[in-house]
mmCIF file of C-alpha atoms and ligand atoms in Angstrom:
data_model
loop_
_atom_site.group_PDB
_atom_site.id
_atom_site.type_symbol
_atom_site.label_atom_id
_atom_site.label_comp_id
_atom_site.label_asym_id
_atom_site.label_seq_id
_atom_site.Cartn_x
_atom_site.Cartn_y
_atom_site.Cartn_z
ATOM 1 C CA MET A 87 -5.694 -6.089 -18.278
ATOM 2 C CA ASN A 88 -9.373 -6.373 -19.289
ATOM 3 C CA ASN A 89 -10.667 -7.581 -15.927
ATOM 4 C CA LEU A 90 -8.662 -4.822 -14.248
ATOM 5 C CA ILE A 91 -10.335 -2.178 -16.418
ATOM 6 C CA GLU A 92 -13.792 -3.709 -15.862
ATOM 7 C CA LYS A 93 -13.198 -3.675 -12.104
ATOM 8 C CA ILE A 94 -12.168 -0.021 -12.172
ATOM 9 C CA LYS A 95 -15.095 0.951 -14.383
ATOM 10 C CA GLY A 96 -17.523 -0.858 -12.077
ATOM 11 C CA SER A 97 -16.252 0.769 -8.858
ATOM 12 C CA GLU A 98 -17.586 4.031 -7.434
ATOM 13 C CA THR A 99 -14.886 4.695 -4.855
ATOM 14 C CA ILE A 100 -11.231 4.000 -5.541
ATOM 15 C CA VAL A 101 -8.372 4.394 -3.081
ATOM 16 C CA ILE A 102 -4.851 4.620 -4.477
ATOM 17 C CA THR A 103 -1.818 3.873 -2.369
ATOM 18 C CA SER A 104 1.839 3.053 -2.910
ATOM 19 C CA HIS A 105 5.076 2.127 -1.114
ATOM 20 C CA TYR A 106 6.925 3.699 1.813
ATOM 21 C CA SER A 107 9.672 6.188 0.855
ATOM 22 C CA PRO A 108 7.615 7.677 -1.992
ATOM 23 C CA ASP A 109 9.507 8.477 -5.186
ATOM 24 C CA GLY A 110 8.922 9.801 -8.703
ATOM 25 C CA ASP A 111 7.308 6.609 -9.950
ATOM 26 C CA SER A 112 5.021 6.070 -6.952
ATOM 27 C CA ILE A 113 3.833 9.686 -6.842
ATOM 28 C CA GLY A 114 3.768 10.008 -10.645
ATOM 29 C CA SER A 115 1.663 6.879 -11.145
ATOM 30 C CA SER A 116 -0.652 7.729 -8.211
ATOM 31 C CA THR A 117 -1.359 11.269 -9.382
ATOM 32 C CA ALA A 118 -1.745 10.218 -13.039
ATOM 33 C CA LEU A 119 -4.282 7.541 -12.153
ATOM 34 C CA TYR A 120 -6.032 9.974 -9.797
ATOM 35 C CA HIS A 121 -6.548 12.540 -12.596
ATOM 36 C CA ALA A 122 -7.691 9.885 -15.067
ATOM 37 C CA LEU A 123 -10.213 8.377 -12.641
ATOM 38 C CA ARG A 124 -11.512 11.810 -11.658
ATOM 39 C CA SER A 125 -12.265 12.530 -15.288
ATOM 40 C CA LEU A 126 -14.262 9.275 -15.306
ATOM 41 C CA ASN A 127 -16.263 10.794 -12.393
ATOM 42 C CA LYS A 128 -14.994 8.359 -9.786
ATOM 43 C CA GLU A 129 -14.590 9.227 -6.128
ATOM 44 C CA VAL A 130 -10.822 8.927 -5.728
ATOM 45 C CA TYR A 131 -8.430 9.211 -2.791
ATOM 46 C CA ILE A 132 -4.663 8.925 -2.632
ATOM 47 C CA ILE A 133 -3.310 7.768 0.719
ATOM 48 C CA ILE A 134 0.392 7.912 1.544
ATOM 49 C CA ASP A 135 1.360 7.845 5.242
ATOM 50 C CA ASP A 136 4.888 9.151 4.693
ATOM 51 C CA VAL A 137 6.783 12.387 4.061
ATOM 52 C CA LEU A 138 6.534 13.386 0.394
ATOM 53 C CA PRO A 139 9.745 14.386 -1.449
ATOM 54 C CA GLN A 140 10.060 18.157 -1.934
ATOM 55 C CA ASN A 141 11.048 17.878 -5.580
ATOM 56 C CA LEU A 142 7.709 16.255 -6.471
ATOM 57 C CA LYS A 143 5.626 19.101 -5.106
ATOM 58 C CA PHE A 144 4.788 20.142 -8.666
ATOM 59 C CA LEU A 145 2.782 16.895 -8.962
ATOM 60 C CA TYR A 146 1.176 16.552 -5.555
ATOM 61 C CA ASN A 147 0.276 20.237 -5.271
ATOM 62 C CA GLU A 148 -2.405 19.562 -7.873
ATOM 63 C CA VAL A 149 -4.155 16.825 -5.857
ATOM 64 C CA THR A 150 -4.976 16.078 -2.229
ATOM 65 C CA ILE A 151 -2.846 13.337 -0.721
ATOM 66 C CA ASN A 152 -4.412 12.045 2.490
ATOM 67 C CA LYS A 153 -3.130 10.175 5.504
ATOM 68 C CA SER A 154 -5.009 7.010 6.508
ATOM 69 C CA ASP A 155 -6.588 8.660 9.553
ATOM 70 C CA ASP A 156 -7.937 11.611 7.537
ATOM 71 C CA ILE A 157 -10.847 9.784 5.970
ATOM 72 C CA LYS A 158 -13.541 7.262 6.744
ATOM 73 C CA LEU A 159 -14.008 4.877 3.860
ATOM 74 C CA GLN A 160 -16.685 2.383 2.934
ATOM 75 C CA ASN A 161 -17.192 0.177 -0.109
ATOM 76 C CA TYR A 162 -13.998 0.901 -1.968
ATOM 77 C CA ILE A 163 -11.402 -0.913 -3.986
ATOM 78 C CA LEU A 164 -7.722 -0.387 -3.239
ATOM 79 C CA VAL A 165 -5.260 0.154 -6.073
ATOM 80 C CA SER A 166 -1.671 -0.549 -5.056
ATOM 81 C CA LEU A 167 0.922 1.106 -7.281
ATOM 82 C CA ASP A 168 4.662 0.424 -7.571
ATOM 83 C CA CYS A 169 4.729 -1.787 -4.496
ATOM 84 C CA GLY A 170 6.110 -5.337 -4.409
ATOM 85 C CA ASP A 171 4.480 -6.620 -1.246
ATOM 86 C CA LYS A 172 1.499 -5.844 0.942
ATOM 87 C CA SER A 173 3.558 -5.076 4.038
ATOM 88 C CA ARG A 174 5.256 -2.144 2.250
ATOM 89 C CA LEU A 175 1.944 -0.471 1.395
ATOM 90 C CA CYS A 176 1.949 2.980 2.885
ATOM 91 C CA CYS A 177 -1.530 2.977 4.426
ATOM 92 C CA SER A 178 -3.141 1.609 7.583
ATOM 93 C CA GLN A 179 -3.856 -2.051 8.172
ATOM 94 C CA SER A 180 -7.598 -1.362 8.252
ATOM 95 C CA ILE A 181 -7.544 0.298 4.811
ATOM 96 C CA LYS A 182 -5.836 -2.799 3.400
ATOM 97 C CA GLU A 183 -8.151 -5.216 5.189
ATOM 98 C CA ASN A 184 -11.453 -3.484 4.483
ATOM 99 C CA ALA A 185 -10.931 -3.050 0.753
ATOM 100 C CA GLU A 186 -13.515 -4.893 -1.292
ATOM 101 C CA SER A 187 -10.641 -5.997 -3.491
ATOM 102 C CA ILE A 188 -7.023 -5.055 -4.167
ATOM 103 C CA ILE A 189 -5.635 -4.285 -7.600
ATOM 104 C CA ASN A 190 -1.861 -4.650 -7.681
ATOM 105 C CA ILE A 191 -0.108 -2.739 -10.478
ATOM 106 C CA ASP A 192 3.675 -2.965 -10.361
ATOM 107 C CA HIS A 193 6.970 -3.670 -12.105
ATOM 108 C CA HIS A 194 9.109 -4.984 -9.207
ATOM 109 C CA ALA A 195 10.836 -8.305 -9.891
ATOM 110 C CA SER A 196 10.125 -9.215 -6.259
ATOM 111 C CA ASN A 197 6.346 -8.652 -6.534
ATOM 112 C CA ASP A 198 4.477 -11.555 -4.938
ATOM 113 C CA SER A 199 1.094 -10.966 -6.691
ATOM 114 C CA PHE A 200 -0.709 -10.113 -3.457
ATOM 115 C CA GLY A 201 -3.695 -8.510 -5.196
ATOM 116 C CA ASN A 202 -7.059 -9.958 -6.172
ATOM 117 C CA ILE A 203 -6.185 -8.661 -9.624
ATOM 118 C CA ASN A 204 -2.519 -8.357 -10.550
ATOM 119 C CA TYR A 205 -0.964 -6.446 -13.418
ATOM 120 C CA VAL A 206 2.726 -7.022 -12.784
ATOM 121 C CA ASP A 207 5.357 -6.722 -15.477
ATOM 122 C CA SER A 208 8.943 -6.767 -14.248
ATOM 123 C CA LYS A 209 10.143 -5.854 -17.759
ATOM 124 C CA ALA A 210 8.296 -2.532 -17.666
ATOM 125 C CA SER A 211 10.448 0.537 -17.086
ATOM 126 C CA SER A 212 8.162 1.924 -14.419
ATOM 127 C CA THR A 213 4.719 1.693 -12.923
ATOM 128 C CA CYS A 214 4.011 4.892 -14.852
ATOM 129 C CA GLU A 215 4.470 2.948 -18.090
ATOM 130 C CA LEU A 216 1.864 0.413 -16.906
ATOM 131 C CA ILE A 217 -0.534 3.206 -15.924
ATOM 132 C CA TYR A 218 0.041 4.757 -19.345
ATOM 133 C CA ASN A 219 -0.948 1.425 -20.967
ATOM 134 C CA ILE A 220 -4.057 1.177 -18.791
ATOM 135 C CA ILE A 221 -5.238 4.745 -19.437
ATOM 136 C CA CYS A 222 -4.625 4.321 -23.192
ATOM 137 C CA ALA A 223 -6.678 1.112 -23.115
ATOM 138 C CA ILE A 224 -9.553 2.916 -21.356
ATOM 139 C CA ASP A 225 -9.466 5.955 -23.640
ATOM 140 C CA GLU A 226 -6.368 7.479 -25.265
ATOM 141 C CA ASN A 227 -7.965 10.914 -25.193
ATOM 142 C CA LEU A 228 -7.875 10.929 -21.401
ATOM 143 C CA ILE A 229 -4.131 11.598 -21.477
ATOM 144 C CA ASP A 230 -3.718 15.354 -21.298
ATOM 145 C CA LYS A 231 -0.735 17.507 -20.287
ATOM 146 C CA LYS A 232 -1.509 17.190 -16.572
ATOM 147 C CA ILE A 233 -1.566 13.389 -16.678
ATOM 148 C CA GLY A 234 1.358 13.368 -19.118
ATOM 149 C CA LYS A 235 3.585 15.275 -16.729
ATOM 150 C CA CYS A 236 2.870 12.773 -13.907
ATOM 151 C CA LEU A 237 3.595 9.806 -16.175
ATOM 152 C CA TYR A 238 6.751 11.328 -17.637
ATOM 153 C CA THR A 239 8.071 11.887 -14.095
ATOM 154 C CA GLY A 240 7.936 8.186 -13.179
ATOM 155 C CA LEU A 241 9.333 7.208 -16.557
ATOM 156 C CA ILE A 242 12.430 9.388 -16.228
ATOM 157 C CA THR A 243 13.074 8.865 -12.513
ATOM 158 C CA ASP A 244 12.931 5.051 -12.743
ATOM 159 C CA THR A 245 15.046 4.883 -15.909
ATOM 160 C CA GLY A 246 17.590 7.499 -14.739
ATOM 161 C CA ASN A 247 16.601 9.705 -17.661
ATOM 162 C CA PHE A 248 16.588 6.716 -20.051
ATOM 163 C CA MET A 249 20.085 5.727 -18.895
ATOM 164 C CA TYR A 250 19.287 2.270 -17.469
ATOM 165 C CA SER A 251 18.589 -1.002 -19.250
ATOM 166 C CA ASN A 252 14.906 -0.827 -18.240
ATOM 167 C CA ALA A 253 14.436 1.982 -20.803
ATOM 168 C CA THR A 254 13.040 -0.113 -23.661
ATOM 169 C CA PRO A 255 11.628 0.826 -27.085
ATOM 170 C CA SER A 256 8.137 1.113 -25.535
ATOM 171 C CA SER A 257 9.496 3.627 -22.989
ATOM 172 C CA PHE A 258 10.753 5.848 -25.819
ATOM 173 C CA VAL A 259 7.467 5.515 -27.707
ATOM 174 C CA MET A 260 5.614 6.562 -24.551
ATOM 175 C CA ALA A 261 7.988 9.524 -24.058
ATOM 176 C CA SER A 262 7.511 10.540 -27.678
ATOM 177 C CA ASN A 263 3.722 10.397 -27.360
ATOM 178 C CA LEU A 264 3.762 12.468 -24.169
ATOM 179 C CA ILE A 265 6.012 15.077 -25.757
ATOM 180 C CA ASN A 266 3.645 15.199 -28.743
ATOM 181 C CA ILE A 267 0.767 15.908 -26.372
ATOM 182 C CA GLY A 268 2.733 18.974 -25.279
ATOM 183 C CA ILE A 269 4.156 18.222 -21.820
ATOM 184 C CA ASP A 270 6.767 20.734 -20.695
ATOM 185 C CA LYS A 271 9.769 18.406 -20.481
ATOM 186 C CA GLN A 272 12.220 21.105 -19.400
ATOM 187 C CA ASN A 273 9.958 22.246 -16.582
ATOM 188 C CA ILE A 274 9.680 18.662 -15.298
ATOM 189 C CA ILE A 275 13.489 18.286 -15.342
ATOM 190 C CA GLU A 276 13.923 21.625 -13.574
ATOM 191 C CA ASN A 277 11.509 20.626 -10.818
ATOM 192 C CA ILE A 278 12.995 17.190 -10.239
ATOM 193 C CA TYR A 279 16.720 17.714 -10.755
ATOM 194 C CA GLN A 280 17.520 21.402 -10.853
ATOM 195 C CA SER A 281 15.837 22.808 -7.761
ATOM 196 C CA ASN A 282 18.015 21.311 -5.024
ATOM 197 C CA PRO A 283 17.961 23.260 -1.759
ATOM 198 C CA LEU A 284 21.453 24.484 -0.804
ATOM 199 C CA ASN A 285 21.410 22.505 2.471
ATOM 200 C CA LEU A 286 20.768 19.285 0.510
ATOM 201 C CA VAL A 287 23.868 19.860 -1.629
ATOM 202 C CA LYS A 288 25.930 20.553 1.500
ATOM 203 C CA LEU A 289 24.598 17.351 3.051
ATOM 204 C CA ILE A 290 25.585 15.419 -0.084
ATOM 205 C CA GLY A 291 29.126 16.786 0.325
ATOM 206 C CA GLU A 292 29.321 15.408 3.845
ATOM 207 C CA VAL A 293 27.779 12.056 2.907
ATOM 208 C CA ILE A 294 30.229 11.568 0.040
ATOM 209 C CA GLY A 295 32.952 12.138 2.624
ATOM 210 C CA THR A 296 31.947 8.822 4.257
ATOM 211 C CA LEU A 297 32.766 6.864 1.092
ATOM 212 C CA ASN A 298 34.616 3.557 1.336
ATOM 213 C CA VAL A 299 35.512 1.111 -1.422
ATOM 214 C CA LEU A 300 35.766 -2.640 -0.937
ATOM 215 C CA GLU A 301 37.601 -4.931 -3.382
ATOM 216 C CA GLU A 302 37.446 -2.076 -5.945
ATOM 217 C CA ARG A 303 33.926 -3.230 -6.881
ATOM 218 C CA ILE A 304 31.726 -2.185 -3.945
ATOM 219 C CA ALA A 305 31.430 1.423 -2.846
ATOM 220 C CA TYR A 306 29.384 2.444 0.152
ATOM 221 C CA ILE A 307 28.348 5.601 1.924
ATOM 222 C CA GLN A 308 26.300 6.282 5.022
ATOM 223 C CA VAL A 309 24.035 8.906 6.445
ATOM 224 C CA THR A 310 22.868 9.226 10.032
ATOM 225 C CA LYS A 311 19.761 10.791 11.510
ATOM 226 C CA GLU A 312 22.124 13.267 13.196
ATOM 227 C CA ILE A 313 23.471 14.520 9.845
ATOM 228 C CA MET A 314 19.947 14.746 8.440
ATOM 229 C CA ASN A 315 18.920 16.866 11.416
ATOM 230 C CA LYS A 316 22.031 19.024 11.105
ATOM 231 C CA TYR A 317 21.104 19.971 7.535
ATOM 232 C CA ASN A 318 17.356 19.794 8.123
ATOM 233 C CA VAL A 319 16.817 17.352 5.240
ATOM 234 C CA ASP A 320 14.337 14.450 5.167
ATOM 235 C CA PHE A 321 15.423 10.899 4.287
ATOM 236 C CA ASN A 322 12.916 10.877 1.435
ATOM 237 C CA ASP A 323 14.761 13.808 -0.203
ATOM 238 C CA ILE A 324 18.074 12.009 -0.720
ATOM 239 C CA ASP A 325 16.955 9.482 -3.297
ATOM 240 C CA GLY A 326 19.832 9.916 -5.749
ATOM 241 C CA ILE A 327 22.831 9.997 -3.374
ATOM 242 C CA VAL A 328 23.553 6.275 -3.701
ATOM 243 C CA ASN A 329 24.349 6.831 -7.391
ATOM 244 C CA TYR A 330 27.568 8.644 -6.436
ATOM 245 C CA ALA A 331 28.842 5.374 -4.971
ATOM 246 C CA ARG A 332 27.745 3.231 -7.930
ATOM 247 C CA ASP A 333 29.074 5.606 -10.563
ATOM 248 C CA ILE A 334 32.760 5.349 -9.617
ATOM 249 C CA PHE A 335 35.041 3.856 -12.266
ATOM 250 C CA GLY A 336 35.351 0.093 -11.813
ATOM 251 C CA VAL A 337 32.659 -0.088 -9.141
ATOM 252 C CA GLU A 338 29.744 -2.473 -9.759
ATOM 253 C CA VAL A 339 27.635 -2.070 -6.613
ATOM 254 C CA GLY A 340 26.888 1.157 -4.753
ATOM 255 C CA ILE A 341 25.309 0.956 -1.300
ATOM 256 C CA LEU A 342 23.815 3.636 0.915
ATOM 257 C CA PHE A 343 23.211 2.931 4.610
ATOM 258 C CA LYS A 344 20.639 5.241 6.177
ATOM 259 C CA GLU A 345 20.539 5.191 9.967
ATOM 260 C CA LYS A 346 16.877 6.067 10.497
ATOM 261 C CA SER A 347 17.164 5.270 14.207
ATOM 262 C CA PRO A 348 19.877 3.459 16.212
ATOM 263 C CA ASN A 349 18.432 0.039 15.385
ATOM 264 C CA GLU A 350 16.777 0.695 12.050
ATOM 265 C CA ILE A 351 19.069 0.807 9.044
ATOM 266 C CA LYS A 352 17.538 1.300 5.597
ATOM 267 C CA VAL A 353 19.877 0.012 2.883
ATOM 268 C CA SER A 354 19.761 1.053 -0.770
ATOM 269 C CA PHE A 355 21.575 -1.024 -3.389
ATOM 270 C CA ARG A 356 22.388 0.006 -6.957
ATOM 271 C CA SER A 357 24.360 -2.001 -9.513
ATOM 272 C CA LYS A 358 25.786 -1.116 -12.887
ATOM 273 C CA SER A 359 25.751 -4.158 -15.106
ATOM 274 C CA TYR A 360 25.838 -7.674 -13.691
ATOM 275 C CA VAL A 361 25.058 -7.990 -9.969
ATOM 276 C CA ASN A 362 21.404 -8.770 -9.207
ATOM 277 C CA VAL A 363 20.903 -6.570 -6.158
ATOM 278 C CA ASN A 364 17.278 -7.734 -5.831
ATOM 279 C CA GLU A 365 18.735 -11.077 -4.701
ATOM 280 C CA ILE A 366 21.016 -9.433 -2.156
ATOM 281 C CA ALA A 367 18.171 -7.339 -0.701
ATOM 282 C CA GLY A 368 16.048 -10.515 -0.661
ATOM 283 C CA LYS A 369 18.530 -12.071 1.772
ATOM 284 C CA PHE A 370 17.467 -9.372 4.238
ATOM 285 C CA ARG A 371 13.719 -9.609 3.550
ATOM 286 C CA GLY A 372 13.838 -6.678 1.124
ATOM 287 C CA GLY A 373 13.443 -6.586 -2.628
ATOM 288 C CA GLY A 374 13.187 -4.373 -5.690
ATOM 289 C CA HIS A 375 14.749 -4.729 -9.105
ATOM 290 C CA LYS A 376 17.922 -6.273 -10.554
ATOM 291 C CA ARG A 377 19.738 -2.931 -10.603
ATOM 292 C CA ALA A 378 18.005 -1.097 -7.725
ATOM 293 C CA SER A 379 16.774 -2.607 -4.496
ATOM 294 C CA GLY A 380 16.474 -2.010 -0.788
ATOM 295 C CA CYS A 381 15.852 -3.509 2.628
ATOM 296 C CA THR A 382 15.619 -2.533 6.272
ATOM 297 C CA ILE A 383 17.860 -4.151 8.866
ATOM 298 C CA ASN A 384 17.173 -3.935 12.588
ATOM 299 C CA MET A 385 20.753 -3.787 13.824
ATOM 300 C CA SER A 386 23.259 -1.081 14.693
ATOM 301 C CA LEU A 387 24.800 0.759 11.753
ATOM 302 C CA ASN A 388 28.135 -1.045 12.134
ATOM 303 C CA ASP A 389 26.542 -4.490 12.405
ATOM 304 C CA ALA A 390 24.270 -3.830 9.420
ATOM 305 C CA LYS A 391 27.269 -2.709 7.360
ATOM 306 C CA GLU A 392 29.164 -5.834 8.277
ATOM 307 C CA VAL A 393 26.410 -8.315 7.356
ATOM 308 C CA VAL A 394 25.471 -6.504 4.151
ATOM 309 C CA LEU A 395 29.044 -6.135 2.912
ATOM 310 C CA ARG A 396 29.826 -9.769 3.742
ATOM 311 C CA GLU A 397 26.835 -10.832 1.623
ATOM 312 C CA THR A 398 27.491 -8.390 -1.227
ATOM 313 C CA ILE A 399 31.093 -9.452 -1.643
ATOM 314 C CA LYS A 400 29.856 -12.948 -2.661
ATOM 315 C CA TYR A 401 28.245 -11.434 -5.767
ATOM 316 C CA ILE A 402 31.143 -9.489 -7.271
HETATM 317 P P1 5GP B 72 15.410 2.718 -2.726
HETATM 318 O O1 5GP B 72 16.800 2.271 -2.527
HETATM 319 O O2 5GP B 72 15.306 3.878 -3.659
HETATM 320 O O3 5GP B 72 14.643 2.915 -1.442
HETATM 321 O O4 5GP B 72 14.661 1.522 -3.431
HETATM 322 C C1 5GP B 72 15.123 0.941 -4.626
HETATM 323 C C2 5GP B 72 14.093 -0.038 -5.135
HETATM 324 O O5 5GP B 72 13.945 -1.123 -4.211
HETATM 325 C C3 5GP B 72 12.697 0.571 -5.263
HETATM 326 O O6 5GP B 72 12.092 0.014 -6.383
HETATM 327 C C4 5GP B 72 12.000 0.150 -3.988
HETATM 328 O O7 5GP B 72 10.622 0.039 -4.171
HETATM 329 C C5 5GP B 72 12.644 -1.188 -3.673
HETATM 330 N N1 5GP B 72 12.775 -1.363 -2.222
HETATM 331 C C6 5GP B 72 13.407 -0.539 -1.375
HETATM 332 N N2 5GP B 72 13.351 -1.007 -0.106
HETATM 333 C C7 5GP B 72 12.623 -2.155 -0.162
HETATM 334 C C8 5GP B 72 12.216 -3.113 0.827
HETATM 335 O O8 5GP B 72 12.488 -2.997 2.030
HETATM 336 N N3 5GP B 72 11.475 -4.164 0.365
HETATM 337 C C9 5GP B 72 11.163 -4.318 -0.939
HETATM 338 N N4 5GP B 72 10.424 -5.378 -1.298
HETATM 339 N N5 5GP B 72 11.542 -3.457 -1.891
HETATM 340 C C10 5GP B 72 12.275 -2.387 -1.514
HETATM 341 MN MN1 MN B 73 8.939 2.052 -9.868
#
């Protein structure tokens, strides 16, 4: 971690980016690092070329998140957060290519160490936990309530509120320290989980209606662009729906098929206790973690379902 901190300290301009389909950990770690670097008087930009989830507004309202075309950059380092491979980075090709160097901070099992400096720990609960370690190593006093709330968001969203096996003793120590600093835990929960728009809940009802169960161990649901348009909901706002499939009694793997366009199917995998869904997603050039992974398949919805289910069934 020392060379990473030296690199950051020695750089004037720092660009932060993360993966497509932003989530609590990518936005939480990006905004936390942004605030910390600003207080070190760095010139900092966050670039995410995707739609930001509504329920994370309470974090990104306090910073500016740019699109790649918004700014002209020179002499900068690029910090990649929560992203397993370079092709999933949510910024333009030229921003990736023109960076003086790339720092890759991540906890995906599938991370291929694409950075010039890599801080990758697949045992970490979240990228937010890694950012917490880095900020503490720079100066513990930098962590205030504003940074704490960003970090706590990634910690709870990636661990399912400490439910999953990636919530380790260090995750609880971090949570305890953030609560001691005075973060408003209830307010964070209310923003993330208890502010669902009515049309989102109605959409969930319809999506659950598509549920099928295979061999009593695999449950899958699907959502089409047409349904998303009908309820006026963005794909990046339906992060948790796949859990309904996984959480059925006896089911080990839950799968969500999102038909983003007729030939572009985004697949989300979640498992409960023994299937390594990172391996399954890897068969389709995707990746992620043992218990949560994803991939994109360029086939029709029915064809994508067939190939994915045929592969998944081998693992149960
Ligand atoms: P989700 O299903 O929420 O989109 O993603 C679950 C996990 O898998 C996240 O950690 C996400 O970063 C990762 N993931 C999702 N899709 C892909 C993909 O196409 N490639 C890789 N490498 N990881 C993915
Ligand atoms: Mn993460």
